[in-house]
mmCIF file with all atom_site columns, C-alpha atoms in Angstrom:
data_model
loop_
_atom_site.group_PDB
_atom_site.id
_atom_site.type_symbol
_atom_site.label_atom_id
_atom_site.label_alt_id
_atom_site.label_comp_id
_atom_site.label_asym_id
_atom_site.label_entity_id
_atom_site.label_seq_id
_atom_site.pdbx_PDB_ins_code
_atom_site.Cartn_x
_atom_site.Cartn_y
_atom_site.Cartn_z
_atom_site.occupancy
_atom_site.B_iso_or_equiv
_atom_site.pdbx_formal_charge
_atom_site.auth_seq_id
_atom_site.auth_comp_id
_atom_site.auth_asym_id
_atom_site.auth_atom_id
_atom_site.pdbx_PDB_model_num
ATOM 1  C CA . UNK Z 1 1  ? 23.427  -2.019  -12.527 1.00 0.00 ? 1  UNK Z CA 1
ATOM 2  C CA . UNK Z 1 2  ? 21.744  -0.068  -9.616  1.00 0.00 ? 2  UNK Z CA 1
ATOM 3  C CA . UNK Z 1 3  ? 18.356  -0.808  -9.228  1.00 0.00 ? 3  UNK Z CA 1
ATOM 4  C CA . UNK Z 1 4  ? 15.779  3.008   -9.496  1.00 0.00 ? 4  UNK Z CA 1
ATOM 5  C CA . UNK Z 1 5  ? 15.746  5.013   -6.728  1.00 0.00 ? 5  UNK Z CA 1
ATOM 6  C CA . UNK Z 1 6  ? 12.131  5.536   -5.434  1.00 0.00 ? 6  UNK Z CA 1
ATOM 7  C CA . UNK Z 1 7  ? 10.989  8.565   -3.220  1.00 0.00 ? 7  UNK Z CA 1
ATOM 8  C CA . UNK Z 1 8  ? 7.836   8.425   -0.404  1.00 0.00 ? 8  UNK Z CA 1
ATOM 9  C CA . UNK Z 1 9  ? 5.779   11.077  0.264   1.00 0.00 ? 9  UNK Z CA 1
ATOM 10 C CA . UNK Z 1 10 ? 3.701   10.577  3.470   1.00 0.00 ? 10 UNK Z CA 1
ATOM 11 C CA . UNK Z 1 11 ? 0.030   12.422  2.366   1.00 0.00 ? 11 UNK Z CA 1
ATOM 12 C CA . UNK Z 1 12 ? -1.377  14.572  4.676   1.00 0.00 ? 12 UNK Z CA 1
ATOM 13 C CA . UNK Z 1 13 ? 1.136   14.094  7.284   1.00 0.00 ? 13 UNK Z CA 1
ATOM 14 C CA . UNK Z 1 14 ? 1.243   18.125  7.719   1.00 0.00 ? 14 UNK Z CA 1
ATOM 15 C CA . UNK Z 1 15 ? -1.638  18.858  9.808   1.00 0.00 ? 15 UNK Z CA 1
ATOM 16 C CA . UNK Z 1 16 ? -1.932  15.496  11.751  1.00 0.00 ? 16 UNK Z CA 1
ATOM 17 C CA . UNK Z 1 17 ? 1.481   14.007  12.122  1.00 0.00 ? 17 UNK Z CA 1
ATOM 18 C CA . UNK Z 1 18 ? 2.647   10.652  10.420  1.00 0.00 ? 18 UNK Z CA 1
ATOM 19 C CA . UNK Z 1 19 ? 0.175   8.847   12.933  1.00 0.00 ? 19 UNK Z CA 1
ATOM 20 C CA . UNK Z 1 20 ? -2.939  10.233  12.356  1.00 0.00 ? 20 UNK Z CA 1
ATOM 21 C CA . UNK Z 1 21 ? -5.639  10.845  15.287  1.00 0.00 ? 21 UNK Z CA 1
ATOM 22 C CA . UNK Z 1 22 ? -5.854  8.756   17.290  1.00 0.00 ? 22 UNK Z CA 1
ATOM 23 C CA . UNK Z 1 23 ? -9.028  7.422   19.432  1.00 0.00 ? 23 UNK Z CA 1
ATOM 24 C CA . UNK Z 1 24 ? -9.104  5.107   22.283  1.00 0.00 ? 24 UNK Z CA 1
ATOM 25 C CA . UNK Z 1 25 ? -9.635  2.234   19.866  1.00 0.00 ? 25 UNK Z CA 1
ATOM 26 C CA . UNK Z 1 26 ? -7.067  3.137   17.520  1.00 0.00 ? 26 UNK Z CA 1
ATOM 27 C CA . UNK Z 1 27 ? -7.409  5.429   14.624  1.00 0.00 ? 27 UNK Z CA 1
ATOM 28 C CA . UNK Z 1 28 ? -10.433 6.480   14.348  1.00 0.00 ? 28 UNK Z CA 1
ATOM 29 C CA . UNK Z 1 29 ? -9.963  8.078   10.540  1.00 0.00 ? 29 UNK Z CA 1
ATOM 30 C CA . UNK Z 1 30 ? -7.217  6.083   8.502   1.00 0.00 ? 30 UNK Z CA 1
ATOM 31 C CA . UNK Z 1 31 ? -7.681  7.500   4.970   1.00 0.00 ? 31 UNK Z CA 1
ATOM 32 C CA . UNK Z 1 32 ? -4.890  9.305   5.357   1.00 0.00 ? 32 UNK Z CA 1
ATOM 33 C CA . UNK Z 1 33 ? -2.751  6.115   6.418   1.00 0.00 ? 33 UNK Z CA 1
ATOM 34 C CA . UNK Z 1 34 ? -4.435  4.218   3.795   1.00 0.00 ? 34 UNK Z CA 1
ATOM 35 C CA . UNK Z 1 35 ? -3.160  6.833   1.192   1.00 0.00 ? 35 UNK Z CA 1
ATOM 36 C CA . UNK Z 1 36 ? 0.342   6.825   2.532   1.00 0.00 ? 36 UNK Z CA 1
ATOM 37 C CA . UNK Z 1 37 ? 0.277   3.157   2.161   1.00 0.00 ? 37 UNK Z CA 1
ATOM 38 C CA . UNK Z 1 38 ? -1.167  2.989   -1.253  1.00 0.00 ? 38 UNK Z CA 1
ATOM 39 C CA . UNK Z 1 39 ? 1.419   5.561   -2.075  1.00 0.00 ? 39 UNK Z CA 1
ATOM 40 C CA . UNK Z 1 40 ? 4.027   2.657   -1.081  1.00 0.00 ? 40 UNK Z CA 1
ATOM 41 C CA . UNK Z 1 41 ? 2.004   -0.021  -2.224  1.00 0.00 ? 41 UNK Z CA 1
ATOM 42 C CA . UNK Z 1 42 ? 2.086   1.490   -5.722  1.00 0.00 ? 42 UNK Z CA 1
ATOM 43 C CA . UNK Z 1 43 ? 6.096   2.182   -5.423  1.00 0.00 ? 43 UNK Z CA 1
ATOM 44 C CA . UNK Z 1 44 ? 7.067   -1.711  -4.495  1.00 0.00 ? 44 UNK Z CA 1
ATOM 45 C CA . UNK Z 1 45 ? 4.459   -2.662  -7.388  1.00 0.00 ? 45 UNK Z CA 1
ATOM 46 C CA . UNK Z 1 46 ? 6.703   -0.574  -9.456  1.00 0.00 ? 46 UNK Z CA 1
ATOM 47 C CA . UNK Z 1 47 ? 9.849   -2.201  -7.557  1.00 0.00 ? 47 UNK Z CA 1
ATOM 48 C CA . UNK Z 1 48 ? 8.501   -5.356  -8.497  1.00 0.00 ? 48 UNK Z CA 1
ATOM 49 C CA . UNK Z 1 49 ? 8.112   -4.611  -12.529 1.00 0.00 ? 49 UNK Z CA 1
ATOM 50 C CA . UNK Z 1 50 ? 11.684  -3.214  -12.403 1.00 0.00 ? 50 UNK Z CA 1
ATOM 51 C CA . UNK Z 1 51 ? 13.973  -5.696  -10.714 1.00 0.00 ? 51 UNK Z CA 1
ATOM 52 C CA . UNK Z 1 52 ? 14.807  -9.457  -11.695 1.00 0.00 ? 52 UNK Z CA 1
ATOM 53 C CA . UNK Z 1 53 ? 11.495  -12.400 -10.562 1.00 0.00 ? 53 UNK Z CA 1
ATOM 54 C CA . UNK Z 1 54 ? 13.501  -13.808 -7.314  1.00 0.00 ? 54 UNK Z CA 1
ATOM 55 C CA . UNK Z 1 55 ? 16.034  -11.587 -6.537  1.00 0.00 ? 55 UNK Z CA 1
ATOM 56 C CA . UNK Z 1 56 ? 16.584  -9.807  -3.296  1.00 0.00 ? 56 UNK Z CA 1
ATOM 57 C CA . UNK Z 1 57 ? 15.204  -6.919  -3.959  1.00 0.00 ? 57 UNK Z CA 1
ATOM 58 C CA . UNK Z 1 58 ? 12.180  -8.594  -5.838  1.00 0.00 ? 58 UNK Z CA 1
ATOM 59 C CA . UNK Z 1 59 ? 11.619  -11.127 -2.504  1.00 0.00 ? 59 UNK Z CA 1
ATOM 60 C CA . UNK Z 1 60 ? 12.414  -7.676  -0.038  1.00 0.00 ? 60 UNK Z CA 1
ATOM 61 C CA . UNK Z 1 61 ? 9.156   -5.813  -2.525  1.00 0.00 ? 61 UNK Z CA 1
ATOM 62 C CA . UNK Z 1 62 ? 7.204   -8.552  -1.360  1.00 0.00 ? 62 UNK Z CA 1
ATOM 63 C CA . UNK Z 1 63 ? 7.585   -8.569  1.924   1.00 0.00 ? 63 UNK Z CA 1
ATOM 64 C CA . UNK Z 1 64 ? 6.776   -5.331  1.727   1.00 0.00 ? 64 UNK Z CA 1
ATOM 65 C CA . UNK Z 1 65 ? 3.344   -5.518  -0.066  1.00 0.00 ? 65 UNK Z CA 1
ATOM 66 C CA . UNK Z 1 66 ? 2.583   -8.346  2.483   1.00 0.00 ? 66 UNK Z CA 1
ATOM 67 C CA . UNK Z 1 67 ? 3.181   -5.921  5.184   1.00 0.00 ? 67 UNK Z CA 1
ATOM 68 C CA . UNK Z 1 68 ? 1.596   -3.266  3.745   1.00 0.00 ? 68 UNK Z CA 1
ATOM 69 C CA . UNK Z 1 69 ? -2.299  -5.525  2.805   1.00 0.00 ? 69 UNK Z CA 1
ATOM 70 C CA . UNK Z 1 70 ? -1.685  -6.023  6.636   1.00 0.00 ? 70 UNK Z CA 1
ATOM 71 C CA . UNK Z 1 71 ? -1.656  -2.498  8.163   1.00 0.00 ? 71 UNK Z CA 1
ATOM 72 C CA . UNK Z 1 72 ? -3.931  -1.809  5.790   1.00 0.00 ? 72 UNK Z CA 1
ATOM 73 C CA . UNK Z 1 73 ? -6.452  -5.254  7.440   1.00 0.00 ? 73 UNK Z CA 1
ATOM 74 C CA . UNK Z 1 74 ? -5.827  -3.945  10.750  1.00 0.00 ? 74 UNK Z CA 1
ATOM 75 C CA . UNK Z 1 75 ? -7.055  -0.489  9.398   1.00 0.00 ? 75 UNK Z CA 1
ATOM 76 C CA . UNK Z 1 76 ? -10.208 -1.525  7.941   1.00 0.00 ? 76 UNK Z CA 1
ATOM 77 C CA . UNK Z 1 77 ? -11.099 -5.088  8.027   1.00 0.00 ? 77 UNK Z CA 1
ATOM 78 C CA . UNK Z 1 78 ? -9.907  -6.021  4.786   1.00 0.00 ? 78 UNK Z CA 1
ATOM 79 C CA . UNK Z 1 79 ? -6.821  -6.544  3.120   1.00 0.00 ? 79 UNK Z CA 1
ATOM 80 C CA . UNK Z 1 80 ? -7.200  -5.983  -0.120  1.00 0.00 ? 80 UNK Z CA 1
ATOM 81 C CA . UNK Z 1 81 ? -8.728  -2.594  0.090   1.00 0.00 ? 81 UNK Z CA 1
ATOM 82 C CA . UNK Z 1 82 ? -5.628  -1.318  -1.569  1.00 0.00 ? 82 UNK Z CA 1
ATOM 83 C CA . UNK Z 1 83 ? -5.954  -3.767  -4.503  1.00 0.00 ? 83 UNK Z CA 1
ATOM 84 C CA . UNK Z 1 84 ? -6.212  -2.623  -7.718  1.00 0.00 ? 84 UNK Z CA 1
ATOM 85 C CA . UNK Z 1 85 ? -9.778  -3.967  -8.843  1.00 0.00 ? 85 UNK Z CA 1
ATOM 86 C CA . UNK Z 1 86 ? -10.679 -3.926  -12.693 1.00 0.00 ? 86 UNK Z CA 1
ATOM 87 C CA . UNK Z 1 87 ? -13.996 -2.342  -14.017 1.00 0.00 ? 87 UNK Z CA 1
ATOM 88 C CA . UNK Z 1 88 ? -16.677 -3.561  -14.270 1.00 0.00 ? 88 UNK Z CA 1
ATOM 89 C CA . UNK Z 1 89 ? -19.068 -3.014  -17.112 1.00 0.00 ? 89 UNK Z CA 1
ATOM 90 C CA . UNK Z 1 90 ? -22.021 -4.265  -15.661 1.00 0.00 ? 90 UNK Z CA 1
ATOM 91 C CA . UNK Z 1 91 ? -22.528 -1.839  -13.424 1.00 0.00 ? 91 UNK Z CA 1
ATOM 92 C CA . UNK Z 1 92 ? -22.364 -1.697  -9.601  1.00 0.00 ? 92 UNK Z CA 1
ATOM 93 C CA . UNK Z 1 93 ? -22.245 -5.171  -7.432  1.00 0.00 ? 93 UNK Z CA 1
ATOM 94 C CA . UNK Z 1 94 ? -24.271 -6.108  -4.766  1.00 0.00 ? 94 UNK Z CA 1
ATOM 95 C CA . UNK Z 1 95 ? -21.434 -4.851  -2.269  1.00 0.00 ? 95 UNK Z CA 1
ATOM 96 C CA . UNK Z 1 96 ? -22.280 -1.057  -3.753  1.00 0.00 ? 96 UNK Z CA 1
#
């Protein structure tokens, strides 16, 4: 059985490139990187659900979500900003 064929879309590649401007210290607005790699993040997720715990191609998804939290550190500082976080119901945190 073939495992599902998955497409990426880079967002908002058209008017900046697949880099994104760039300042001295780096990139000095990521959110369009960061929703590229959430974009990704979200497909390997779905790799994940789809192929057999411990394959290959279960252990290559992985490896790919680790790499992925760790662009996504170097971007902002933390890397689980691309985490899925449940609601709350009790209203905003003391983070907000």
């Amino acid at each position: 059985m073939r495992p599902p064929h998955f497409s990426f879309r880079f967002a908002g590649t058209a008017d900046r490139g697949m880099i994104g401007a760039m300042s001295r210290g780096g990139i000095s607005d990521p959110s369009n990187e960061l929703a590229a790699l959430a974009g990704a993040r979200r497909a390997a997720v779905r790799v994940l659900a789809a192929t057999k715990i411990g394959g290959p191609t279960y252990r290559a998804a992985e490896r790919l979500l680790d790499a992925i939290d760790d662009v996504a550190g170097a971007l902002t500082g933390d890397r689980e900003v691309l985490w899925s976080r449940a609601p709350s119901t009790f209203g905003p945190g003391p983070e907000s």
